[in-house]
CSV table of C-alpha atoms and ligand atoms in Angstrom, one decimal:
chain,number,residue,atom,x,y,z
A,1,MET,CA,-41.2,80.2,-49.7
A,2,LYS,CA,-41.5,77.7,-46.4
A,3,THR,CA,-40.1,77.9,-43.7
A,4,PRO,CA,-36.1,77.1,-42.9
A,5,ILE,CA,-35.3,73.4,-41.0
A,6,ARG,CA,-32.5,72.5,-38.1
A,7,VAL,CA,-30.9,69.9,-39.3
A,8,ALA,CA,-28.3,69.0,-37.0
A,9,VAL,CA,-25.2,66.8,-37.8
A,10,THR,CA,-22.5,65.6,-35.3
A,11,GLY,CA,-19.1,64.4,-36.8
A,12,ALA,CA,-19.7,67.3,-39.2
A,13,ALA,CA,-16.3,67.7,-39.9
A,14,GLY,CA,-15.4,63.8,-40.9
A,15,GLN,CA,-15.9,61.6,-44.4
A,16,ILE,CA,-19.3,60.8,-44.0
A,17,GLY,CA,-20.1,64.8,-43.2
A,18,TYR,CA,-17.7,65.3,-46.0
A,19,SER,CA,-20.1,63.9,-48.5
A,20,LEU,CA,-23.7,65.0,-46.4
A,21,LEU,CA,-23.7,68.3,-45.5
A,22,PHE,CA,-23.9,69.1,-49.9
A,23,ARG,CA,-26.6,67.0,-50.3
A,24,ILE,CA,-28.3,68.5,-47.5
A,25,ALA,CA,-28.1,72.0,-48.2
A,26,SER,CA,-28.6,71.4,-52.1
A,27,GLY,CA,-32.3,70.1,-51.1
A,28,ALA,CA,-31.8,66.2,-51.9
A,29,MET,CA,-32.9,65.1,-48.7
A,30,PHE,CA,-36.1,67.6,-48.2
A,31,GLY,CA,-37.4,68.4,-50.9
A,32,PRO,CA,-35.8,71.3,-53.6
A,33,ASP,CA,-39.0,74.0,-51.6
A,34,GLN,CA,-37.4,73.5,-47.8
A,35,PRO,CA,-34.9,75.3,-47.3
A,36,VAL,CA,-32.4,74.8,-44.5
A,37,ILE,CA,-30.7,76.4,-41.4
A,38,LEU,CA,-27.1,73.4,-41.5
A,39,GLN,CA,-26.0,72.5,-37.4
A,40,LEU,CA,-22.5,71.5,-37.3
A,41,ILE,CA,-21.4,69.4,-34.9
A,42,GLU,CA,-17.6,68.4,-33.7
A,43,ALA,CA,-15.5,67.0,-30.6
A,44,PRO,CA,-13.6,69.6,-29.0
A,45,ILE,CA,-10.3,69.5,-31.0
A,46,GLU,CA,-8.6,71.8,-32.5
A,47,LYS,CA,-8.3,69.9,-35.3
A,48,ALA,CA,-11.6,69.0,-36.3
A,49,LEU,CA,-12.9,72.9,-35.6
A,50,GLN,CA,-10.8,74.4,-38.0
A,51,ALA,CA,-10.8,71.5,-41.2
A,52,LEU,CA,-15.1,72.1,-39.8
A,53,GLY,CA,-14.0,76.2,-40.5
A,54,GLY,CA,-13.2,74.9,-44.3
A,55,VAL,CA,-16.6,72.8,-44.7
A,56,ALA,CA,-18.5,75.8,-44.1
A,57,MET,CA,-16.6,78.5,-46.2
A,58,GLU,CA,-17.1,75.6,-49.6
A,59,LEU,CA,-20.6,75.4,-48.3
A,60,ASP,CA,-21.2,79.1,-48.4
A,61,ASP,CA,-18.6,78.4,-52.2
A,62,CYS,CA,-21.3,76.5,-53.3
A,63,ALA,CA,-24.4,79.2,-53.3
A,64,PHE,CA,-27.1,76.7,-52.6
A,65,PRO,CA,-30.7,78.7,-52.9
A,66,LEU,CA,-31.4,76.7,-50.1
A,67,LEU,CA,-29.5,76.8,-47.5
A,68,LYS,CA,-30.0,79.8,-45.1
A,69,GLY,CA,-27.4,79.8,-42.1
A,70,ILE,CA,-24.7,77.5,-41.2
A,71,VAL,CA,-23.8,76.8,-37.3
A,72,GLN,CA,-20.2,76.0,-36.2
A,73,THR,CA,-19.8,74.5,-32.8
A,74,SER,CA,-18.6,72.0,-29.9
A,75,ASP,CA,-21.3,72.2,-28.0
A,76,PRO,CA,-24.3,70.1,-28.3
A,77,ALA,CA,-26.4,71.8,-26.9
A,78,VAL,CA,-26.3,75.0,-29.4
A,79,GLY,CA,-26.0,72.4,-32.0
A,80,PHE,CA,-29.0,70.9,-31.1
A,81,LYS,CA,-30.4,73.7,-29.8
A,82,GLU,CA,-34.5,73.9,-31.9
A,83,ALA,CA,-33.2,70.9,-34.1
A,84,ASN,CA,-35.8,69.5,-35.5
A,85,TRP,CA,-33.6,66.4,-36.7
A,86,CYS,CA,-30.4,64.9,-34.8
A,87,LEU,CA,-27.6,63.6,-37.4
A,88,LEU,CA,-26.0,61.5,-35.3
A,89,VAL,CA,-22.5,60.9,-37.5
A,90,GLY,CA,-19.7,61.6,-35.4
A,91,ALA,CA,-18.6,58.3,-33.2
A,92,LYS,CA,-15.1,56.3,-34.4
A,93,PRO,CA,-15.7,54.3,-37.3
A,94,ARG,CA,-14.2,50.7,-37.3
A,95,GLY,CA,-10.4,49.8,-38.7
A,96,PRO,CA,-9.0,46.9,-40.5
A,97,GLY,CA,-10.1,42.9,-38.9
A,98,MET,CA,-11.7,45.3,-36.3
A,99,GLU,CA,-16.6,44.5,-35.6
A,100,ARG,CA,-18.9,47.9,-35.9
A,101,ALA,CA,-19.3,45.9,-31.7
A,102,ASP,CA,-15.6,47.0,-30.5
A,103,LEU,CA,-16.5,50.3,-30.8
A,104,LEU,CA,-19.7,50.0,-28.3
A,105,LYS,CA,-17.6,50.8,-25.7
A,106,ASP,CA,-16.3,53.9,-26.6
A,107,ASN,CA,-17.9,55.7,-29.0
A,108,GLY,CA,-21.4,54.6,-26.5
A,109,LYS,CA,-21.3,57.3,-23.6
A,110,ILE,CA,-20.8,59.7,-26.7
A,111,PHE,CA,-24.5,59.5,-27.0
A,112,ILE,CA,-25.1,58.8,-24.0
A,113,GLY,CA,-25.1,62.8,-23.8
A,114,GLN,CA,-26.2,63.4,-27.0
A,115,GLY,CA,-29.3,61.6,-25.8
A,116,GLN,CA,-29.8,63.6,-22.9
A,117,VAL,CA,-28.6,67.2,-24.9
A,118,ILE,CA,-31.4,66.7,-27.7
A,119,ASP,CA,-33.4,65.7,-25.1
A,120,ALA,CA,-33.3,69.3,-23.1
A,121,VAL,CA,-32.7,71.9,-26.1
A,122,ALA,CA,-34.4,69.8,-29.6
A,123,ALA,CA,-37.8,71.1,-31.6
A,124,ALA,CA,-41.2,69.8,-30.5
A,125,ASP,CA,-41.0,67.9,-32.8
A,126,ALA,CA,-37.3,66.3,-33.8
A,127,ARG,CA,-35.9,63.0,-35.3
A,128,VAL,CA,-32.7,61.2,-34.4
A,129,CYS,CA,-31.5,59.3,-36.4
A,130,VAL,CA,-27.9,57.1,-36.0
A,131,VAL,CA,-25.7,56.4,-38.1
A,132,GLY,CA,-22.3,56.1,-35.7
A,133,ASN,CA,-21.3,52.5,-35.1
A,134,PRO,CA,-22.6,50.1,-33.8
A,135,ALA,CA,-25.7,52.0,-35.1
A,136,ASN,CA,-28.8,50.0,-33.5
A,137,THR,CA,-27.3,50.1,-30.2
A,138,ASN,CA,-26.0,53.6,-29.8
A,139,CYS,CA,-29.3,54.9,-31.0
A,140,MET,CA,-31.2,52.3,-28.4
A,141,ILE,CA,-27.9,54.0,-25.7
A,142,ALA,CA,-29.4,58.2,-27.3
A,143,ALA,CA,-33.0,56.5,-26.6
A,144,SER,CA,-33.1,55.6,-22.7
A,145,GLN,CA,-31.9,59.1,-22.3
A,146,ALA,CA,-35.3,60.8,-23.5
A,147,LYS,CA,-38.0,61.2,-21.3
A,148,ARG,CA,-39.5,63.9,-23.8
A,149,LEU,CA,-39.2,62.7,-26.9
A,150,PRO,CA,-40.7,59.2,-27.5
A,151,ALA,CA,-38.7,55.9,-28.5
A,152,GLU,CA,-40.8,55.9,-32.1
A,153,ARG,CA,-38.7,59.0,-33.1
A,154,PHE,CA,-35.0,57.2,-32.6
A,155,THR,CA,-34.1,55.3,-36.5
A,156,ALA,CA,-30.6,53.8,-37.2
A,157,MET,CA,-30.0,53.5,-40.4
A,158,VAL,CA,-30.3,50.5,-42.5
A,159,ARG,CA,-30.1,51.8,-45.4
A,160,LEU,CA,-27.0,51.3,-46.0
A,161,ASP,CA,-27.9,47.1,-46.4
A,162,GLN,CA,-31.0,48.2,-47.4
A,163,ASN,CA,-28.8,49.6,-50.9
A,164,ARG,CA,-26.3,47.0,-50.5
A,165,ALA,CA,-28.9,44.2,-51.3
A,166,GLN,CA,-30.9,45.7,-54.0
A,167,THR,CA,-27.7,45.9,-55.8
A,168,GLN,CA,-26.6,41.8,-55.1
A,169,LEU,CA,-30.5,40.9,-56.5
A,170,ALA,CA,-30.4,43.2,-59.5
A,171,LYS,CA,-26.6,42.2,-61.0
A,172,LYS,CA,-27.4,39.0,-59.6
A,173,ALA,CA,-31.3,38.6,-61.7
A,174,GLY,CA,-29.2,41.1,-65.1
A,175,VAL,CA,-32.0,43.4,-64.5
A,176,ASN,CA,-32.5,47.3,-63.6
A,177,LEU,CA,-32.5,48.4,-60.1
A,178,THR,CA,-35.7,49.7,-59.7
A,179,ALA,CA,-37.3,46.3,-61.2
A,180,VAL,CA,-36.0,45.4,-57.9
A,181,LYS,CA,-38.6,46.1,-54.8
A,182,ASP,CA,-39.2,45.5,-51.3
A,183,ILE,CA,-36.3,44.1,-50.4
A,184,PHE,CA,-35.7,45.5,-46.5
A,185,ILE,CA,-33.3,44.7,-43.4
A,186,TYR,CA,-34.2,42.3,-40.4
A,187,GLY,CA,-31.5,43.2,-37.6
A,188,ASN,CA,-28.4,44.7,-36.7
A,189,HIS,CA,-25.8,46.9,-39.1
A,190,SER,CA,-23.6,43.7,-38.4
A,191,PRO,CA,-22.2,40.6,-40.0
A,192,THR,CA,-24.9,39.6,-38.4
A,193,MET,CA,-27.9,41.1,-40.3
A,194,PHE,CA,-30.3,39.3,-42.5
A,195,PRO,CA,-31.5,40.6,-46.0
A,196,SER,CA,-35.3,39.1,-46.3
A,197,PHE,CA,-34.8,37.6,-50.1
A,198,ALA,CA,-38.6,35.7,-50.1
A,199,HIS,CA,-40.2,38.6,-49.9
A,200,ALA,CA,-38.4,40.8,-52.4
A,201,THR,CA,-40.0,40.9,-55.9
A,202,ILE,CA,-38.2,41.4,-59.2
A,203,ASN,CA,-40.1,43.2,-62.7
A,204,GLY,CA,-43.8,41.9,-59.8
A,205,LYS,CA,-42.8,38.1,-59.8
A,206,PRO,CA,-41.0,36.3,-56.3
A,207,ALA,CA,-36.2,36.9,-56.8
A,208,THR,CA,-37.2,33.5,-55.3
A,209,SER,CA,-38.8,32.6,-58.4
A,210,VAL,CA,-36.3,34.6,-60.7
A,211,ILE,CA,-33.7,34.1,-59.4
A,212,ASN,CA,-34.1,30.9,-58.8
A,213,ASP,CA,-30.2,29.2,-55.9
A,214,THR,CA,-31.8,28.7,-52.6
A,215,ALA,CA,-27.6,28.0,-52.1
A,216,TRP,CA,-26.7,31.1,-53.6
A,217,LEU,CA,-29.7,33.4,-51.8
A,218,GLN,CA,-29.0,32.1,-48.4
A,219,GLY,CA,-25.3,32.1,-48.6
A,220,PRO,CA,-22.6,33.8,-51.3
A,221,PHE,CA,-26.0,36.9,-50.7
A,222,CYS,CA,-26.6,37.3,-46.9
A,223,GLU,CA,-22.9,36.5,-47.2
A,224,THR,CA,-21.9,39.8,-49.6
A,225,VAL,CA,-24.1,42.5,-47.5
A,226,GLY,CA,-23.5,41.9,-44.2
A,227,LYS,CA,-19.7,41.6,-44.6
A,228,ARG,CA,-19.2,44.9,-47.8
A,229,GLY,CA,-18.6,47.0,-44.8
A,230,ALA,CA,-15.1,44.7,-44.0
A,231,ALA,CA,-14.4,44.7,-48.4
A,232,ILE,CA,-15.0,48.2,-48.1
A,233,ILE,CA,-12.4,48.9,-45.3
A,234,ALA,CA,-10.1,46.3,-46.7
A,235,ALA,CA,-10.0,48.1,-50.0
A,236,ARG,CA,-10.0,51.7,-49.5
A,237,GLY,CA,-8.1,52.1,-45.4
A,238,LEU,CA,-11.6,52.9,-44.7
A,239,SER,CA,-14.8,53.1,-44.0
A,240,SER,CA,-17.2,53.5,-46.3
A,241,ALA,CA,-18.4,57.1,-47.0
A,242,ALA,CA,-19.7,58.0,-49.7
A,243,SER,CA,-22.7,55.2,-49.7
A,244,ALA,CA,-23.3,55.8,-46.4
A,245,ALA,CA,-24.4,59.3,-46.5
A,246,ASN,CA,-26.2,58.6,-49.9
A,247,ALA,CA,-28.0,55.9,-47.9
A,248,LEU,CA,-29.0,58.9,-44.6
A,249,VAL,CA,-30.2,60.9,-47.5
A,250,ASP,CA,-32.5,57.7,-48.4
A,251,HIS,CA,-33.4,57.5,-44.5
A,252,VAL,CA,-34.5,60.7,-44.0
A,253,ARG,CA,-35.9,61.0,-47.8
A,254,SER,CA,-38.3,58.5,-47.1
A,255,LEU,CA,-38.7,59.9,-43.8
A,256,VAL,CA,-40.2,61.6,-45.0
A,257,THR,CA,-42.4,60.5,-47.5
A,258,PRO,CA,-46.0,58.9,-46.8
A,259,GLY,CA,-46.1,56.1,-48.0
A,260,ALA,CA,-42.6,54.5,-48.8
A,261,VAL,CA,-42.0,51.3,-47.7
A,262,HIS,CA,-38.3,51.0,-46.7
A,263,SER,CA,-36.2,49.7,-44.1
A,264,LEU,CA,-35.2,51.1,-40.4
A,265,ALA,CA,-34.1,50.4,-37.3
A,266,VAL,CA,-36.2,50.8,-34.7
A,267,LYS,CA,-37.4,49.6,-31.1
A,268,SER,CA,-38.8,45.9,-32.3
A,269,GLU,CA,-42.1,46.4,-29.7
A,270,GLY,CA,-41.9,42.5,-30.4
A,271,ARG,CA,-42.2,42.4,-33.6
A,272,TYR,CA,-41.2,39.4,-36.2
A,273,GLY,CA,-38.8,37.6,-32.4
A,274,PHE,CA,-37.0,40.6,-31.5
A,275,ASP,CA,-36.2,41.2,-27.4
A,276,ALA,CA,-38.9,44.4,-27.2
A,277,ASN,CA,-35.9,46.4,-25.9
A,278,VAL,CA,-33.6,46.6,-28.7
A,279,TRP,CA,-33.9,48.2,-32.2
A,280,ALA,CA,-33.1,46.4,-34.9
A,281,GLY,CA,-33.8,46.8,-38.8
A,282,MET,CA,-37.6,46.3,-40.4
A,283,PRO,CA,-40.3,47.5,-42.3
A,284,VAL,CA,-41.8,50.1,-42.2
A,285,ARG,CA,-43.9,52.7,-44.1
A,286,THR,CA,-43.8,56.4,-44.0
A,287,THR,CA,-47.4,57.6,-42.5
A,288,THR,CA,-47.0,61.1,-42.3
A,289,PRO,CA,-43.2,63.0,-42.4
A,290,GLY,CA,-41.2,61.9,-40.1
A,291,SER,CA,-43.0,59.4,-39.7
A,292,TYR,CA,-43.9,55.9,-39.3
A,293,GLU,CA,-45.8,51.9,-39.0
A,294,VAL,CA,-44.4,49.1,-38.6
A,295,ILE,CA,-45.4,46.8,-41.1
A,296,THR,CA,-46.3,43.5,-39.6
A,297,SER,CA,-47.5,41.8,-42.3
A,298,TYR,CA,-44.7,39.5,-43.5
A,299,GLN,CA,-44.5,35.8,-42.8
A,300,MET,CA,-40.9,34.0,-42.1
A,301,ASP,CA,-40.0,30.4,-43.2
A,302,ASP,CA,-37.4,28.6,-41.4
A,303,PHE,CA,-33.6,29.7,-42.5
A,304,ALA,CA,-35.6,33.1,-41.8
A,305,LYS,CA,-36.3,32.6,-37.9
A,306,SER,CA,-32.7,31.3,-37.8
A,307,LYS,CA,-30.7,34.9,-38.6
A,308,ILE,CA,-33.5,36.9,-36.6
A,309,ALA,CA,-32.1,34.8,-33.5
A,310,ALA,CA,-29.4,35.8,-34.7
A,311,THR,CA,-29.4,38.6,-35.5
A,312,ASN,CA,-31.4,38.9,-31.9
A,313,LYS,CA,-29.3,37.5,-30.1
A,314,GLU,CA,-25.8,39.5,-30.8
A,315,LEU,CA,-28.6,43.2,-30.5
A,316,VAL,CA,-29.5,41.4,-27.4
A,317,ASP,CA,-26.0,40.8,-26.0
A,318,GLU,CA,-24.7,44.1,-27.6
A,319,ARG,CA,-27.3,45.8,-24.7
A,320,SER,CA,-26.3,44.0,-22.0
A,321,PHE,CA,-22.7,44.9,-23.0
A,322,VAL,CA,-23.9,48.4,-22.2
A,323,ALA,CA,-26.7,48.0,-19.6
A,324,ASP,CA,-24.5,49.6,-16.9
A,325,MET,CA,-23.9,52.8,-19.2
A,326,ILE,CA,-28.0,53.5,-19.6
A,327,LYS,CA,-29.6,53.5,-16.2
B,401,LIG,P1,-14.5,60.0,-39.4
B,401,LIG,O1,-13.4,59.7,-38.0
B,401,LIG,O2,-14.4,60.8,-40.6
B,401,LIG,O3,-15.2,61.7,-39.0
B,401,LIG,C1,-15.6,61.0,-38.1
B,401,LIG,C2,-16.1,62.4,-37.3
B,401,LIG,O4,-16.7,62.9,-36.2
B,401,LIG,C3,-14.9,63.6,-36.3
B,401,LIG,O5,-15.0,64.1,-37.6
B,401,LIG,C4,-14.4,63.3,-35.2
B,401,LIG,O6,-14.0,64.2,-34.6
B,401,LIG,C5,-16.6,63.1,-34.9
B,401,LIG,N1,-17.2,63.0,-33.6
B,401,LIG,C6,-15.9,62.2,-32.7
B,401,LIG,N2,-16.8,62.5,-31.6
B,401,LIG,C7,-17.9,63.1,-31.7
B,401,LIG,C8,-17.8,63.5,-30.8
B,401,LIG,N3,-18.9,63.2,-29.6
B,401,LIG,N4,-18.8,64.8,-31.3
B,401,LIG,C9,-19.3,65.4,-32.7
B,401,LIG,N5,-18.1,65.2,-33.6
B,401,LIG,C10,-17.6,63.8,-33.4
B,401,LIG,O7,-15.6,58.8,-39.9
B,401,LIG,P2,-16.8,58.3,-40.7
B,401,LIG,O8,-16.0,57.3,-42.1
B,401,LIG,O9,-17.1,60.4,-41.2
B,401,LIG,O10,-18.3,57.4,-39.7
B,401,LIG,C11,-18.6,58.1,-38.6
B,401,LIG,C12,-18.8,57.3,-38.3
B,401,LIG,O11,-20.3,55.8,-39.2
B,401,LIG,C13,-18.1,55.6,-37.9
B,401,LIG,O12,-19.4,54.7,-36.2
B,401,LIG,C14,-18.9,55.1,-38.5
B,401,LIG,O13,-18.0,53.1,-38.6
B,401,LIG,C15,-19.8,54.7,-38.5
B,401,LIG,N6,-20.7,54.3,-40.3
B,401,LIG,C16,-22.0,54.2,-39.7
B,401,LIG,C17,-22.5,53.4,-41.1
B,401,LIG,C18,-23.6,52.8,-41.0
B,401,LIG,O14,-24.3,52.4,-42.2
B,401,LIG,N7,-24.4,52.7,-40.8
B,401,LIG,C19,-21.8,53.3,-42.8
B,401,LIG,C20,-20.7,53.8,-42.2
B,401,LIG,C21,-19.9,54.2,-41.1
B,402,LIG,C1,-20.9,50.6,-43.6
B,402,LIG,O1,-21.5,49.1,-43.1
B,402,LIG,O2,-19.6,50.6,-44.1
B,402,LIG,C2,-20.4,50.6,-42.2
B,402,LIG,O3,-20.9,50.2,-41.4
B,402,LIG,C3,-18.4,51.3,-41.1
B,402,LIG,C4,-18.4,49.3,-41.2
B,402,LIG,O4,-17.5,49.2,-39.6
B,402,LIG,O5,-17.8,48.4,-42.1
């Protein structure tokens, strides 16, 4: 039996938490032979902590063989202690009519404090994945507070967008989902994101030749993927939760599977024309569990360059908006 890993989850009693924790404890995230200790962190609010107690009872009642312990706390120093994975979900979701960037000032400060505590108390091999919106900039904020953990350990989730794009392409082409490969998300987790269809394949052929409808790919396809979160909020009155939890399972599962190619928002380092200091979605290949290299070989056409310029501008603007906060 492997040694249990410690997985800290913030916002554990929230919507996403309720879909996520059971998947982690069942082995879907780290594999069927990897025991886990869940370190569940909630806001210091009586109602939230009471709800967390109920979630912990339900986890117990599932009798998951891989679940070796549950910590419940509102103290980040306890929750992140020795954590190997820090899954930062806890933050305010947007409501109807809001953009994710509208959450920046409220949610941004959460990630200052959490970035500092993670850097101080998490395990030496800690990895941090940010889901709370606006996820890219919150991830940049958390990473800005770290002195010990390197910036590449901080990633934000654009996997939900990748999954959405894959499904839209499969539906349009009338093929099974698994026929669609190499669809990656560039830039911000916002309507400006760019699902780069030009490099996607369907049954091994370029998606652009199988679908053969440039107007649809450049227009309704990009728009549907970019505005899917808002469409779900309009329909449910609440932001996506089960699909977001599922995407986080995929994000981490791909990140611990050497050879996997997938989209992560990472520190750009100037790649693909992004500003060096923003966290932007781009294609990566997992090298060793928890580590990755950015795939830099894709050539961008003029349409792709203009989409990347727009999403980069938004990320730079968000960074300027919180510049005072991260000093
Ligand atoms: P929710 O309101 O149901 O749950 C959030 C939970 O976080 C609450 O229980 C709250 O008490 C807790 N929380 C707040 N501040 C905290 C703190 N400082 N420490 C620990 N816990 C804290 O929201 P949700 O639907 O679960 O969504 C959570 C976040 O994820 C939102 O910001 C949402 O916009 C975002 N989201 C991101 C994606 C993505 O693809 N990146 C997808 C869906 C949702
Ligand atoms: C999503 O994409 O569904 C989430 O980021 C929630 C939102 O605010 O859109």
